[in-house]
mmCIF file of C-alpha atoms in Angstrom:
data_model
loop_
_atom_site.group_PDB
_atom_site.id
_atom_site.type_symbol
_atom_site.label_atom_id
_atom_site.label_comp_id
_atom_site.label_asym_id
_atom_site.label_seq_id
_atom_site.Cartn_x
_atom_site.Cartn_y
_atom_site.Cartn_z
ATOM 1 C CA UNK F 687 -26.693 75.702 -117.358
ATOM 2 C CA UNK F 688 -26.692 76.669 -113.864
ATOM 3 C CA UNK F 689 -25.479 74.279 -111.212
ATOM 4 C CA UNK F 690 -27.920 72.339 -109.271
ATOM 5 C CA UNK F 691 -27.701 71.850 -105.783
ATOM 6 C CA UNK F 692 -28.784 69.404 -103.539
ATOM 7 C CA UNK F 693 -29.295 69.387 -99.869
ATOM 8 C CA UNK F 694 -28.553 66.918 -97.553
ATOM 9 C CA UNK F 695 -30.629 63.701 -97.104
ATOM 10 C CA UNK F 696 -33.567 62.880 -95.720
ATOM 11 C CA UNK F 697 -35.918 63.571 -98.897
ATOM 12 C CA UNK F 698 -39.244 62.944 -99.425
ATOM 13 C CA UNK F 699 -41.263 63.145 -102.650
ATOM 14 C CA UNK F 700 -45.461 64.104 -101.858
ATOM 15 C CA UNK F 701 -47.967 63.422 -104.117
ATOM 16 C CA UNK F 702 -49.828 67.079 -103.656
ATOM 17 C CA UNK F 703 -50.096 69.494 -106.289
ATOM 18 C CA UNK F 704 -51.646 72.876 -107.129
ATOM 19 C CA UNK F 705 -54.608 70.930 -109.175
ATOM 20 C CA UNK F 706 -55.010 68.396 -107.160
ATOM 21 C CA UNK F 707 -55.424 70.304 -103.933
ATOM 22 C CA UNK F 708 -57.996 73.490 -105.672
ATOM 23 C CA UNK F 709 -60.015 70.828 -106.949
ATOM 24 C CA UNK F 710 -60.290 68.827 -104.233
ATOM 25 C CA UNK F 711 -61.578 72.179 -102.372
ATOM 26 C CA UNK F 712 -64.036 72.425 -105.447
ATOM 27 C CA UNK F 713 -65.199 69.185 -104.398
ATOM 28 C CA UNK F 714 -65.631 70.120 -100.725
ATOM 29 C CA UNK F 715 -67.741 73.249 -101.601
ATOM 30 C CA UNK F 716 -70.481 70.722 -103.450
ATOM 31 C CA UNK F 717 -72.720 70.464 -101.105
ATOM 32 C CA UNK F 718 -72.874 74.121 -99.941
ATOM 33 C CA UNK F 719 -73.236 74.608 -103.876
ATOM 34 C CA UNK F 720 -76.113 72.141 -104.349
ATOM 35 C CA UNK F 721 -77.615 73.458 -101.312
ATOM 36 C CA UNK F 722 -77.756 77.100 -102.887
ATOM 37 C CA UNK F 723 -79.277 75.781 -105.954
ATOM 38 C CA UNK F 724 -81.519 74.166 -104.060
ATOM 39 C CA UNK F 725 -82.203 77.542 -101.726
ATOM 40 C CA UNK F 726 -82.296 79.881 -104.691
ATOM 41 C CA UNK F 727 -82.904 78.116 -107.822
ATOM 42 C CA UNK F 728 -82.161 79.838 -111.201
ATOM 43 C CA UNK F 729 -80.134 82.941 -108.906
ATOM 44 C CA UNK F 730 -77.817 80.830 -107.167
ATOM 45 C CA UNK F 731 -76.732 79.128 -110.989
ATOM 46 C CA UNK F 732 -76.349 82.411 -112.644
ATOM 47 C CA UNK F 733 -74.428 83.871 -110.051
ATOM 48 C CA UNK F 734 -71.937 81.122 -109.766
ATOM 49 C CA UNK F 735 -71.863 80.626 -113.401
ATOM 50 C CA UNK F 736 -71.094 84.080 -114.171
ATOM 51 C CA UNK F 737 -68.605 84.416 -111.456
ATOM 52 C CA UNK F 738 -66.256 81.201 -112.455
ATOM 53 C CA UNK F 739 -66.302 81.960 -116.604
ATOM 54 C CA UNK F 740 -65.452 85.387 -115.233
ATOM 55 C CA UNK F 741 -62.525 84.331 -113.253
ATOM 56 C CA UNK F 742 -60.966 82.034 -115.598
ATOM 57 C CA UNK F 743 -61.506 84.472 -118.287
ATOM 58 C CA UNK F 744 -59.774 87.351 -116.716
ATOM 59 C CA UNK F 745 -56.757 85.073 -115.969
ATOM 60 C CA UNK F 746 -56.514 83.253 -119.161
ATOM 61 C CA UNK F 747 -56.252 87.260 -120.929
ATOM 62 C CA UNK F 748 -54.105 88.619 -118.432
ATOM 63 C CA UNK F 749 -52.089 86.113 -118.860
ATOM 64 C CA UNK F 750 -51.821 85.610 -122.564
ATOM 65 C CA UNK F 751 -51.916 89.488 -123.510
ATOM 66 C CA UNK F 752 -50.771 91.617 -120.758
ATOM 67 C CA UNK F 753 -48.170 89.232 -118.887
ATOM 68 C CA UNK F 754 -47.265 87.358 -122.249
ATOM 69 C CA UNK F 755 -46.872 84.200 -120.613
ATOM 70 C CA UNK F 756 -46.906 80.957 -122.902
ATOM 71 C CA UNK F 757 -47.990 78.601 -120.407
ATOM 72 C CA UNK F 758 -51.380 79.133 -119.117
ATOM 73 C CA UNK F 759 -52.721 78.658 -115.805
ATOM 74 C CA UNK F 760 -56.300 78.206 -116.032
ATOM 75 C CA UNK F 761 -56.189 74.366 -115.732
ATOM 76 C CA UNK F 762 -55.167 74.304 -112.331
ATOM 77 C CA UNK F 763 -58.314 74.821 -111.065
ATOM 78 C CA UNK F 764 -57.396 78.017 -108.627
ATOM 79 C CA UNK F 765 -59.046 80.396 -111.110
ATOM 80 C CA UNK F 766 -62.183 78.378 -110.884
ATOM 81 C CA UNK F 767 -61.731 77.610 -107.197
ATOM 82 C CA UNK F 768 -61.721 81.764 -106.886
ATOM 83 C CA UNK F 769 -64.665 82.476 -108.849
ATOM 84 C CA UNK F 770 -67.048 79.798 -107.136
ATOM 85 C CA UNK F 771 -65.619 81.367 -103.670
ATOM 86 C CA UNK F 772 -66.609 84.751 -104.905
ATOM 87 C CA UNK F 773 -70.145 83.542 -106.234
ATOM 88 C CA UNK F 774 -70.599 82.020 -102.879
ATOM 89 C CA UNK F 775 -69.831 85.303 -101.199
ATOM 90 C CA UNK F 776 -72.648 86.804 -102.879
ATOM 91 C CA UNK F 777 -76.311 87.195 -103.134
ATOM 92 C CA UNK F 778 -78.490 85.274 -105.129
ATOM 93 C CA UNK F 779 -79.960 88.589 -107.287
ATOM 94 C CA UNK F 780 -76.406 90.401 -107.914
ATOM 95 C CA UNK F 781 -76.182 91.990 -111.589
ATOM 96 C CA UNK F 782 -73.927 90.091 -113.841
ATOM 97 C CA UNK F 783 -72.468 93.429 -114.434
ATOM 98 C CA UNK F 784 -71.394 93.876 -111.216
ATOM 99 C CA UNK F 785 -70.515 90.202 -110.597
ATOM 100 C CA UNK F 786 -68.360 90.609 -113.828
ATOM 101 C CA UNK F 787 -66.507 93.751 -112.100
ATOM 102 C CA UNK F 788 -65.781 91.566 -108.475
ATOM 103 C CA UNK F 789 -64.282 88.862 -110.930
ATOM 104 C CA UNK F 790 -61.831 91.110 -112.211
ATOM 105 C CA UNK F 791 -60.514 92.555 -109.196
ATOM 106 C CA UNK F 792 -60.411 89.218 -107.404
ATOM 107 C CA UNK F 793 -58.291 87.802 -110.344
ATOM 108 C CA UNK F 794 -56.822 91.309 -112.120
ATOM 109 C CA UNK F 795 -55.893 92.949 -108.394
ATOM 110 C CA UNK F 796 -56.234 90.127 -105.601
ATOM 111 C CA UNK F 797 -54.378 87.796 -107.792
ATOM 112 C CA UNK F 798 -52.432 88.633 -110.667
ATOM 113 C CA UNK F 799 -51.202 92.260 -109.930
ATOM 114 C CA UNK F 800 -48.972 90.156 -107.798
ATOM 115 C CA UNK F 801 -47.113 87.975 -109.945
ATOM 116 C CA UNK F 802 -50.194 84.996 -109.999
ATOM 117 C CA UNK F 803 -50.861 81.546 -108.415
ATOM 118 C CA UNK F 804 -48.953 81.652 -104.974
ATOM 119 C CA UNK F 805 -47.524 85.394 -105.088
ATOM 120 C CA UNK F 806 -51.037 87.030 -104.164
ATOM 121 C CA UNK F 807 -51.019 88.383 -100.473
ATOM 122 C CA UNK F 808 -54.681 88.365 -100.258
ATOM 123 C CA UNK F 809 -57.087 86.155 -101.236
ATOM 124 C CA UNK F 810 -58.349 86.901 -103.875
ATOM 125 C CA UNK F 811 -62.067 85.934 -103.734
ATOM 126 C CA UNK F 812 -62.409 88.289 -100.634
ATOM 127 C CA UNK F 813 -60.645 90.991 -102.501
ATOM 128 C CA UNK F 814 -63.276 90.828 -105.204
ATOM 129 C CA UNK F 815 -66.217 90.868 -102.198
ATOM 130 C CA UNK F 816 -64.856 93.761 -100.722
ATOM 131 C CA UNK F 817 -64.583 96.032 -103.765
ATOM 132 C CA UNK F 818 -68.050 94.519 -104.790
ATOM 133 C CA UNK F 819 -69.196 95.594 -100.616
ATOM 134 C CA UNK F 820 -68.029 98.789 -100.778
ATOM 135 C CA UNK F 821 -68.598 99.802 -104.698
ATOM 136 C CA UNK F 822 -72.152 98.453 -104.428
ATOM 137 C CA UNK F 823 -72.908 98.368 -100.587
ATOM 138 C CA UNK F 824 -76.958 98.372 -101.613
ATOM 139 C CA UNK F 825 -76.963 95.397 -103.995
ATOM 140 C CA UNK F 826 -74.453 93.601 -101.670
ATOM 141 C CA UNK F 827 -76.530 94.113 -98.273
ATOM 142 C CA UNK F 828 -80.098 93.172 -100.370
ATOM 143 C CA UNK F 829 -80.969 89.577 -99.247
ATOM 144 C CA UNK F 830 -83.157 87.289 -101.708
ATOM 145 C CA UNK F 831 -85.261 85.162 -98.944
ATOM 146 C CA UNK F 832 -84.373 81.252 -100.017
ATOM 147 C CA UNK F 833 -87.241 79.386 -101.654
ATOM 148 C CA UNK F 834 -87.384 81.426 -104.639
ATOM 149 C CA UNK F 835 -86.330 79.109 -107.647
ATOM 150 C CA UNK F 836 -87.330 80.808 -110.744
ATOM 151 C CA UNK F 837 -86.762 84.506 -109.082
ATOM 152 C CA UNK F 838 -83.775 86.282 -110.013
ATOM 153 C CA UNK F 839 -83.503 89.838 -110.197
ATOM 154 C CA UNK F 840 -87.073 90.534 -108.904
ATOM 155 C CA UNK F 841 -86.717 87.949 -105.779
ATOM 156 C CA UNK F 842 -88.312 89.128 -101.885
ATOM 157 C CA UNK F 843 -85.565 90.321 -99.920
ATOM 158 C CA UNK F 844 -85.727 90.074 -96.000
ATOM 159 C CA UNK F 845 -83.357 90.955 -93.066
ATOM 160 C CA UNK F 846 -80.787 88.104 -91.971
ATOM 161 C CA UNK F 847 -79.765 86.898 -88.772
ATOM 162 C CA UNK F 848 -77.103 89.035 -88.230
ATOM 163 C CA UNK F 849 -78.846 91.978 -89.276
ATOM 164 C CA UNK F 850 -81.351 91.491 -86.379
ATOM 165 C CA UNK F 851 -78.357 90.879 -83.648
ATOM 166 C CA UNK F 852 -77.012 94.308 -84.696
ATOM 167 C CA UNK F 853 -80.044 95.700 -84.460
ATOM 168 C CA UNK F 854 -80.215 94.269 -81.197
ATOM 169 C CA UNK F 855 -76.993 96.004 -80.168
ATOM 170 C CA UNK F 856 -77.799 99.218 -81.804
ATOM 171 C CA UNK F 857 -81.370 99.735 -79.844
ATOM 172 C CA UNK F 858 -79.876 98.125 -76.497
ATOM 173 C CA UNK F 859 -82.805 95.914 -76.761
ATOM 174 C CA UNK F 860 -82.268 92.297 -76.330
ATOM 175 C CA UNK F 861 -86.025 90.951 -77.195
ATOM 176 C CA UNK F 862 -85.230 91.719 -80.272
ATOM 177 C CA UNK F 863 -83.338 88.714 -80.387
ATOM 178 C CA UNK F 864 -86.530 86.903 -80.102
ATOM 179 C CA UNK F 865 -87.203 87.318 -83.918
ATOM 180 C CA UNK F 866 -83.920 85.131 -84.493
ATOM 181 C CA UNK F 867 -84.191 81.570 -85.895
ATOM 182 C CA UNK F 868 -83.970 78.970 -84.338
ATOM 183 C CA UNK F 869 -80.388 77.166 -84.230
ATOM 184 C CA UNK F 870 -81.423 73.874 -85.829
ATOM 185 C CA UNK F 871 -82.617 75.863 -88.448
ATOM 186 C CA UNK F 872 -79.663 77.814 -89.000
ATOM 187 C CA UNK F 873 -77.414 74.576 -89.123
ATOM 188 C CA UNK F 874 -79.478 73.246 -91.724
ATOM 189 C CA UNK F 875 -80.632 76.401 -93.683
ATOM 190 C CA UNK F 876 -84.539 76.221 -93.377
ATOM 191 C CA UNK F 877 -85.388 79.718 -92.304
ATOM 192 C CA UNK F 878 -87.156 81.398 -95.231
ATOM 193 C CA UNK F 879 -89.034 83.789 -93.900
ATOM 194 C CA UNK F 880 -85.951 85.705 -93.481
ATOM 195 C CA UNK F 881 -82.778 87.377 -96.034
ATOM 196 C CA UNK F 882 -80.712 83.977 -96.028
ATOM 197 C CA UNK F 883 -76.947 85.775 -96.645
ATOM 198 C CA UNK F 884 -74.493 84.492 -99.432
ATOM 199 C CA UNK F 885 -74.675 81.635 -101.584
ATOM 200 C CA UNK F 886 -72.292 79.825 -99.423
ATOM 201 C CA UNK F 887 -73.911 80.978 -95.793
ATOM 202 C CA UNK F 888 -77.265 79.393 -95.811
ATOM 203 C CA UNK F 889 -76.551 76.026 -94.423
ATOM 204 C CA UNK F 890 -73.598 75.420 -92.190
ATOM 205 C CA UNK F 891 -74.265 71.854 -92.111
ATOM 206 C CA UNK F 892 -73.060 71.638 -95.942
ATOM 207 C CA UNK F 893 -69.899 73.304 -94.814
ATOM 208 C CA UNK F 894 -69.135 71.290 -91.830
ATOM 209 C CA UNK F 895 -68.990 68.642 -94.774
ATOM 210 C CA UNK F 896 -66.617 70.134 -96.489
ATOM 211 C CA UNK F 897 -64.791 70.737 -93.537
ATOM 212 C CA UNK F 898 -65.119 67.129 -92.924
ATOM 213 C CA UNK F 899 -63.827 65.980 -96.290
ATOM 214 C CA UNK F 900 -60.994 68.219 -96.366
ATOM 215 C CA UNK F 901 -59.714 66.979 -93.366
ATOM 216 C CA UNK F 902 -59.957 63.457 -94.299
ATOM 217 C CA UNK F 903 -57.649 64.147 -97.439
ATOM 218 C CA UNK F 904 -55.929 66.354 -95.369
ATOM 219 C CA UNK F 905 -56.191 69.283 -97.963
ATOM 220 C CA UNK F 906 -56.010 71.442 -94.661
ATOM 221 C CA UNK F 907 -55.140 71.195 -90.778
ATOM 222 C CA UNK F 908 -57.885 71.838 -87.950
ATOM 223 C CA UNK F 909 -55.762 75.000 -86.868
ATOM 224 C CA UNK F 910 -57.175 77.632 -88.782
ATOM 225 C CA UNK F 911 -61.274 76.829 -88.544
ATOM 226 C CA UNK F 912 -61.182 75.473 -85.074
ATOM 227 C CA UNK F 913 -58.820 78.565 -83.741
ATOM 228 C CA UNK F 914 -61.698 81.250 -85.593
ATOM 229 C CA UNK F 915 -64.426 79.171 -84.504
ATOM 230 C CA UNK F 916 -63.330 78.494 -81.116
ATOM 231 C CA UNK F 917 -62.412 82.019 -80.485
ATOM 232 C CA UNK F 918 -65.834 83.353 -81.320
ATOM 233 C CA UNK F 919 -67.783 81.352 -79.536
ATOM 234 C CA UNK F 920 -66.156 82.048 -76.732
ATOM 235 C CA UNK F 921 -65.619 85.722 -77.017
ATOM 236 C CA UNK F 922 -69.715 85.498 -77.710
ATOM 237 C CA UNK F 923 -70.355 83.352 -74.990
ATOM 238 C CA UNK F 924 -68.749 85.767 -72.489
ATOM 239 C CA UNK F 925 -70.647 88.743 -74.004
ATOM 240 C CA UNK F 926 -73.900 86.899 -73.813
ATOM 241 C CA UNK F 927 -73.448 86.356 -70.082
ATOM 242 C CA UNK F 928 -72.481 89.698 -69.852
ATOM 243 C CA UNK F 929 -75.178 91.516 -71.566
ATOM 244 C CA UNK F 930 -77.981 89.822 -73.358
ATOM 245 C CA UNK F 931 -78.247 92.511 -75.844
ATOM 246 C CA UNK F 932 -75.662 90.088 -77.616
ATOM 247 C CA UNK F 933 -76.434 87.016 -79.034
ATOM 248 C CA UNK F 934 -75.772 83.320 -77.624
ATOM 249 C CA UNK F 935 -72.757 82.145 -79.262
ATOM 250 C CA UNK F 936 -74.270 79.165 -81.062
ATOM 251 C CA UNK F 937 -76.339 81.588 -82.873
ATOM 252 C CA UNK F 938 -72.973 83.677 -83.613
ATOM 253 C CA UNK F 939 -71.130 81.382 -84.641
ATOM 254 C CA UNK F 940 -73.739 79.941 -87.536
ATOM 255 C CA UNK F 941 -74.886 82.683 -88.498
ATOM 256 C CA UNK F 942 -73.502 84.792 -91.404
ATOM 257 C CA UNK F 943 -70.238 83.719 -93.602
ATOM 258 C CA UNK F 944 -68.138 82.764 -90.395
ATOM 259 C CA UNK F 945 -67.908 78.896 -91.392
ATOM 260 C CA UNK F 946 -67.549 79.700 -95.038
ATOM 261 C CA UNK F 947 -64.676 82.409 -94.039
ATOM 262 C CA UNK F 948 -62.927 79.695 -91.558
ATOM 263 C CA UNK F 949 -63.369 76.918 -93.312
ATOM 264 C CA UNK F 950 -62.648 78.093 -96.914
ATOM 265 C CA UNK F 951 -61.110 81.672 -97.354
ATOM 266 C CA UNK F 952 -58.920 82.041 -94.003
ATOM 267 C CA UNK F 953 -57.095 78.359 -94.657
ATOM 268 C CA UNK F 954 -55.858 79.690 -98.617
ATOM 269 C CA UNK F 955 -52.391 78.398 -98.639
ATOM 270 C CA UNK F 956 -50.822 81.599 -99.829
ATOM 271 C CA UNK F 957 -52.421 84.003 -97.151
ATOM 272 C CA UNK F 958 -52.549 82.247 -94.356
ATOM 273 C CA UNK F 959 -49.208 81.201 -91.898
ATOM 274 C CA UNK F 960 -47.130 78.350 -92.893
ATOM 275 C CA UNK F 961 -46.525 76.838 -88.787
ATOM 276 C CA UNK F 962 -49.572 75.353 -87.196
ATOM 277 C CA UNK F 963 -48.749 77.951 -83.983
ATOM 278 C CA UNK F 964 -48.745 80.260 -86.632
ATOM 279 C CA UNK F 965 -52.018 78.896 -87.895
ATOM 280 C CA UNK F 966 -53.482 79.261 -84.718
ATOM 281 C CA UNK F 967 -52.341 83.103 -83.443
ATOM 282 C CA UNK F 968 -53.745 84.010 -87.068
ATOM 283 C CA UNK F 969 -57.030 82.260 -86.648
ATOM 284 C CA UNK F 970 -57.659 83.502 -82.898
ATOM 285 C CA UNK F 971 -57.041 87.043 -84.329
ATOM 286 C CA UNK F 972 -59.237 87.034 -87.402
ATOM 287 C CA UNK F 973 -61.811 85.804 -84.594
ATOM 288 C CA UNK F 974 -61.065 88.376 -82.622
ATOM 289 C CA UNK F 975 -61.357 90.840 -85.499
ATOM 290 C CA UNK F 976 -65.295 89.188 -86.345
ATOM 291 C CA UNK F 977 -66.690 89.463 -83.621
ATOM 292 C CA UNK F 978 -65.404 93.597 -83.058
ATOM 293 C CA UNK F 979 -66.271 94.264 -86.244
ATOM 294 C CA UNK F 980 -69.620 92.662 -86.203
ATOM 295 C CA UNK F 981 -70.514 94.028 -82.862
ATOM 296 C CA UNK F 982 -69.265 97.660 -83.057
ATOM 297 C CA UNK F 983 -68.071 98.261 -87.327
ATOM 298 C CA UNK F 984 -70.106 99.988 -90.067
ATOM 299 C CA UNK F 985 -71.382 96.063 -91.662
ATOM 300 C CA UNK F 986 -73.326 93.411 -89.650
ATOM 301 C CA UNK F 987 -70.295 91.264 -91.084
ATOM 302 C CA UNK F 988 -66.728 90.924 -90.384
ATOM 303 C CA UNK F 989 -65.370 88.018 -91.947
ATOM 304 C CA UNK F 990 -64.607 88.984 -95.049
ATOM 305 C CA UNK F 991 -62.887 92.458 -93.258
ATOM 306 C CA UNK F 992 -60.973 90.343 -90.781
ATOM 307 C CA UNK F 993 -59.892 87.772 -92.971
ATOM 308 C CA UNK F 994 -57.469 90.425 -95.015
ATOM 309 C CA UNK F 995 -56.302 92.243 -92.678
ATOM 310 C CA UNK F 996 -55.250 89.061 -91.249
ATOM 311 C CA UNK F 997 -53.699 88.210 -94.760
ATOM 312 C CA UNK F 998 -51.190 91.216 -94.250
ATOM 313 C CA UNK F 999 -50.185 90.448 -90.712
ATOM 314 C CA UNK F 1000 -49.266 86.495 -92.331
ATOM 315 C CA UNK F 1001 -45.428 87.498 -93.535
ATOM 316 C CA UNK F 1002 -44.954 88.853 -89.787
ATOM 317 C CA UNK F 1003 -46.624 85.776 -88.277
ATOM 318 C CA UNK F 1004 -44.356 83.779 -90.168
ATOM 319 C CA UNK F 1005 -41.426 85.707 -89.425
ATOM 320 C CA UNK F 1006 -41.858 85.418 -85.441
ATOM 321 C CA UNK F 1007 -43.330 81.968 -85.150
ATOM 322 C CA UNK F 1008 -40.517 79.800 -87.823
ATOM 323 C CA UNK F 1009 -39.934 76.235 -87.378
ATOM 324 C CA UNK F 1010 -37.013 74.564 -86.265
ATOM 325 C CA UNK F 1011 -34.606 73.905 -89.585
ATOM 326 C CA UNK F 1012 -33.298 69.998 -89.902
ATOM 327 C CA UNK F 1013 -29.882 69.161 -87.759
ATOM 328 C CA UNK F 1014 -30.272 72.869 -86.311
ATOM 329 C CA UNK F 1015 -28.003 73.071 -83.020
ATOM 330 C CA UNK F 1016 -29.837 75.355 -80.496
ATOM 331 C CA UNK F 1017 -27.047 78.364 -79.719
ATOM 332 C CA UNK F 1018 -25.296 77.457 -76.259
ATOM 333 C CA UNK F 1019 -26.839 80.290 -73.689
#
């Protein structure tokens, strides 16, 4: 047996664990969930069904026949926690086929190809949405209007928010603009004469709840979603005052999956910086990164885009922003 070593006193014994803390995220995504059902109906359940069996499918076999492992790791929760992040990342009338193929990369290539649970460098939910974005960009830009319970495959698409503000851009024409919602209705989702986004974009309101309730069990720290958040709106706010080709910041910063990105995908444990100054430098850059790629990239949307690239800066963020070790004497200048 080897020897075991113990370090010096103080100790301190938490009452976190890996199940405790993905499920209690499962529980803060509930009402953004229950407000897709209620958005998109029969859609919004097959997507999210399809995507969670997926995701704990492809782990529990690539665990038990290509890594051999004995133990299995689909009772933590993080396989299910993946697969609802990657429904909510989609639209409402995506092909099981094709949200079969984003499970497996998010859990075969995001997470596993790594080593598993807390080895992935990117998250693995955003892995799967990128393949998906740039496999499929048709299916993945084609968005269901809400209010279409019983529709599925055959539901009305429409353009989104975001889609008119780069339209905006592109033409140099700020009344276009004018065809935006308004922002009450973007906090609360009701807009459905227009593409309503994701699963998990349509109301921020339901996410500022989950925000809410992961803060109170203090699942996660302010850092990350205020730092993205914060940076956006004011990066927006400038650029609106600048040129009102771009839209008001309020608008920005509700529109699209930016408070499903902060709030939920940038504040993983495993991809994101372990020091809240850390936290914050990595959250002000994946802002940073949203709002150029949103303005001035190829998508409407950034998030997703910003959020891994982000992911691979985190070991260097780490490395230049470390905490101050226990009984450390600072050198003598």
């Amino acid at each position: 047996m080897g020897k075991l070593i113990v370090s010096l006193s103080p100790h301190a014994h938490g009452t976190d664990t890996v199940g405790r803390n993905m499920y209690g995220v499962i529980i803060a995504l509930i009402p953004a969930l229950l407000v897709s059902f209620f958005f998109f109906g029969i859609g919004s359940a097959i997507v999210c069904a399809t995507s969670v069996a997926a995701c704990i499918l492809f782990e529990w076999a690539i665990n038990k026949f290509i890594l051999r492992n004995e133990r299995t790791t689909i009772c933590d929760g993080s396989a299910a926690l993946t697969g609802l992040l990657l429904g909510m990342n989609l639209p409402s009338n995506l092909p099981i086929w094709i949200i079969i193929i984003g499970a497996l990369f998010a859990i075969g290539v995001g997470k596993m190809t790594f080593g598993g649970l807390g080895q992935n460098i990117f998250n693995p939910a955003l892995v799967g949405r990128c393949v998906l974005l740039v496999a499929f960009p048709a299916q993945m830009t084609t968005w269901p209007q809400a209010g279409q319970w019983m529709s599925y495959l055959d539901a009305e698409t429409g353009a989104t928010p975001l889609a008119i503000m780069k339209q905006a851009i592109q033409n140099g024409d700020a009344s276009v603009l004018d065809k935006l919602p308004e922002s009450l209705h973007m906090l609360i989702g009701t807009y459905c004469d227009y593409g309503a986004g994701s699963l998990g974009e349509v109301c921020a309101l339901a996410l500022l709840i989950g925000l809410a309730y992961m803060l109170w069990k203090k699942i996660i720290t302010w850092h990350i979603p205020v730092s993205i958040i914060g940076t956006v709106f004011i990066i927006a706010a400038i650029m609106h005052i600048a040129n009102p080709i771009y839209a008001d910041p309020v608008s920005v910063i509700l529109s699209g999956g930016l408070m499903l990105g902060a709030i939920f995908m940038a504040t993983d444990y495993v991809t994101s910086p372990m020091t809240a100054k850390g936290q914050i430098i990595y959250g002000v850059c994946i802002g940073l990164l949203t709002i150029v790629i949103r303005n001035w990239g190829a998508y409407p949307e950034g998030m997703s885009f910003a959020i891994l690239i982000m992911n691979a800066f985190t070991p260097l963020i780490n490395n230049y922003v470390k905490p101050k070790r226990f009984g450390e004497v600072p050198a003598k200048q």
